[in-house]
Structure formats: structure tokens, C-alpha cells
Short mmCIF file of C-alpha atoms in Angstrom, two decimals:
data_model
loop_
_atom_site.label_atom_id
_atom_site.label_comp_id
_atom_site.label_asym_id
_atom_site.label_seq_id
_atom_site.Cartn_x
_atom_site.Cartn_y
_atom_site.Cartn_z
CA UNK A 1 8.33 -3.13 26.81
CA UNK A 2 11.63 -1.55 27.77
CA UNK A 3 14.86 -1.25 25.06
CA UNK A 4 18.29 -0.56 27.05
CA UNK A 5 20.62 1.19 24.81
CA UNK A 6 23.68 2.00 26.18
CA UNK A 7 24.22 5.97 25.94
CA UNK A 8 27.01 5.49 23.67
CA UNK A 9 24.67 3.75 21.22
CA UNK A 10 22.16 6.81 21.07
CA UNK A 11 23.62 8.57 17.55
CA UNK A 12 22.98 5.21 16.23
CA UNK A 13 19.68 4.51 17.50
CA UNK A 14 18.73 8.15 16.35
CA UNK A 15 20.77 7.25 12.89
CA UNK A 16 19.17 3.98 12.18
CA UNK A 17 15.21 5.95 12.92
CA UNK A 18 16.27 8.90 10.82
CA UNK A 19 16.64 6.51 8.18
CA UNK A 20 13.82 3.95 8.35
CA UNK A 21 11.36 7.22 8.95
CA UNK A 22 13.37 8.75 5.34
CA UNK A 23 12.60 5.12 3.69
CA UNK A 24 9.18 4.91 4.67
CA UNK A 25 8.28 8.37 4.40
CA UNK A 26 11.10 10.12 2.20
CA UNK A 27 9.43 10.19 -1.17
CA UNK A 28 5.70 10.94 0.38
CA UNK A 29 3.71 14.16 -0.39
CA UNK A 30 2.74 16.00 2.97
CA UNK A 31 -0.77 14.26 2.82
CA UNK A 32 0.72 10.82 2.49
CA UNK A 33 2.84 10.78 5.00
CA UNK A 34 2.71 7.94 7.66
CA UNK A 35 1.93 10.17 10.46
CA UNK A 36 2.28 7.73 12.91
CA UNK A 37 5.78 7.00 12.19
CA UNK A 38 7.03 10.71 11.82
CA UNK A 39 6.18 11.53 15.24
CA UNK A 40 7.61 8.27 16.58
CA UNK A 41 11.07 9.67 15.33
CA UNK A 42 10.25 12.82 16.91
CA UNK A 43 9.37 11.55 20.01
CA UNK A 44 12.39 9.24 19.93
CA UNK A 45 14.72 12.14 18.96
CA UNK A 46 13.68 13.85 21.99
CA UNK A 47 14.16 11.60 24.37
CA UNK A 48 17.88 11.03 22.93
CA UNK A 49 18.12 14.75 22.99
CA UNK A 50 17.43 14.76 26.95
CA UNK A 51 20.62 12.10 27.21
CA UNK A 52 23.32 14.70 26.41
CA UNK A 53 24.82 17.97 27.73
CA UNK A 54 25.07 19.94 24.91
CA UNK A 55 28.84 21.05 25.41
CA UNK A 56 30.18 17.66 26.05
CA UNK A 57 28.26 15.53 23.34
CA UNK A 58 29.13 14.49 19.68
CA UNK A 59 28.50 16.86 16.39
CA UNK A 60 24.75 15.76 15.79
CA UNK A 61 23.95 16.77 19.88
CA UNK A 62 26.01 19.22 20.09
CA UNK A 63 25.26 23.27 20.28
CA UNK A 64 21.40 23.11 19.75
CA UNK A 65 20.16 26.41 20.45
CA UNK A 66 18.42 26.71 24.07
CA UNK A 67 16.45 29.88 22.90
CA UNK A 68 15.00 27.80 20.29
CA UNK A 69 11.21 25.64 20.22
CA UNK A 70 11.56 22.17 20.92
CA UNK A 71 9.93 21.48 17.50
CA UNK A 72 13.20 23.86 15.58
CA UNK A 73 15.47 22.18 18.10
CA UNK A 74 14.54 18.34 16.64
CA UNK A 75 14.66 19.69 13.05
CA UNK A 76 18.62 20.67 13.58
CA UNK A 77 18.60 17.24 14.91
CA UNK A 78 17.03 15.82 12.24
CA UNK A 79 19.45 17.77 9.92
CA UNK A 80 22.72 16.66 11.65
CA UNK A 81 21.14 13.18 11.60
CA UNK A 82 21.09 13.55 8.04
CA UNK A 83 24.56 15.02 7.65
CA UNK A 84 26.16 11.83 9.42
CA UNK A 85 24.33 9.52 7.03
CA UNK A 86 24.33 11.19 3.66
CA UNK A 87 27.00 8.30 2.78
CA UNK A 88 24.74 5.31 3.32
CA UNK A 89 21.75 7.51 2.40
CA UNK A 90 22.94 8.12 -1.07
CA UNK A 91 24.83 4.55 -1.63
CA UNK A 92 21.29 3.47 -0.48
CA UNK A 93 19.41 5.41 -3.10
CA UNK A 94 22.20 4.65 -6.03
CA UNK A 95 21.65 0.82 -5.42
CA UNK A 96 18.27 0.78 -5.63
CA UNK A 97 17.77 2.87 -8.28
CA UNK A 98 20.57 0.80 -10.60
CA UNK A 99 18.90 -2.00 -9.27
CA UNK A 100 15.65 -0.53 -10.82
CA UNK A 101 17.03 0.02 -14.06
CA UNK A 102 18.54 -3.44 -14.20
CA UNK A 103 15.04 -4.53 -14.05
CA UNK A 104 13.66 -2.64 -16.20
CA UNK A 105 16.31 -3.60 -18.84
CA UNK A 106 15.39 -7.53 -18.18
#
């Protein structure tokens, strides 16, 4: 199966997998994590990464160290990722854990 995303819609393809992978795997210790859905982020993030010149892209693919591993380059992605959701990460987290102690007050 092939997805067409149109290059403009890459930071939120790669913003949408940073957080499903951080809902499904965010509160996991190292040994539970789904494996299987960590690298598919990673493997996603990469190909996103091979989309855009570094000079002429947006903040989260911008300036990624050349000298750097491939494996230290996705973590800076993964950080910037993480930068341009905090918002809706933490709104995210504040719902649900209000929501939480709404039930438990029931």
C-alpha cells in the first residue's frame, strides 16, 4: 500500500506519529515498550528526514547536524517533534488525567 502526503504535510505526518508512538509507548518501562511501533516512528522519521534540505526547511528539519549518526540525528528530530507539540501534548495529558479524577470521585 502506498500513502501520498503532500511534502507540505510531512511535520504533520511526523507530528501526529510522534504522538501516537508517546501515547502508546510514553509511560512504558524500557522492557515494555512496543518495539514494533518505536521503530516504525523511526523509520518513518527518516524517510521525512530525506524530504528536506536542511537550510531551506521548517524549525523541526532544520540544522540537523551532518557529522552526527543517523540514530542522534532522529533523536533531535524526535525532540523538535516534541517541542512543536508540547501544547496538545500537555492539554492531552491534563484532560485525561482530570478526567481520571472525575472518575474516581463518582
Amino acid at each position: 500500500m502506498n500513502i501520498t502526503v503532500k511534502k507540505q504535510d510531512l511535520q504533520k505526518l511526523a507530528q501526529f506519529i510522534y504522538l501516537g508512538n508517546t501515547v502508546i509507548n510514553g509511560y512504558k518501562k524500557n522492557d515494555e515498550i512496543n518495539v514494533e511501533y518505536a521503530q516504525f516512528a523511526q523509520d518513518i522519521y527518516k524517510q521525512i528526514m530525506e524530504f528536506f534540505p536542511e537550510k531551506k526547511s521548517k524549525y523541526i528539519f532544520k540544522n540537523l547536524p551532518n557529522e552526527r549518526s543517523t540514530e542522534a540525528k532522529i533523536a533531535d528530530f524526535s525532540d523538535r517533534i516534541y517541542d512543536s507539540v508540547q501544547d496538545y501534548y500537555l492539554d492531552f495529558q491534563n484532560a485525561l488525567f482530570c478526567d481520571l479524577a472525575d472518575r474516581q470521585g463518582e
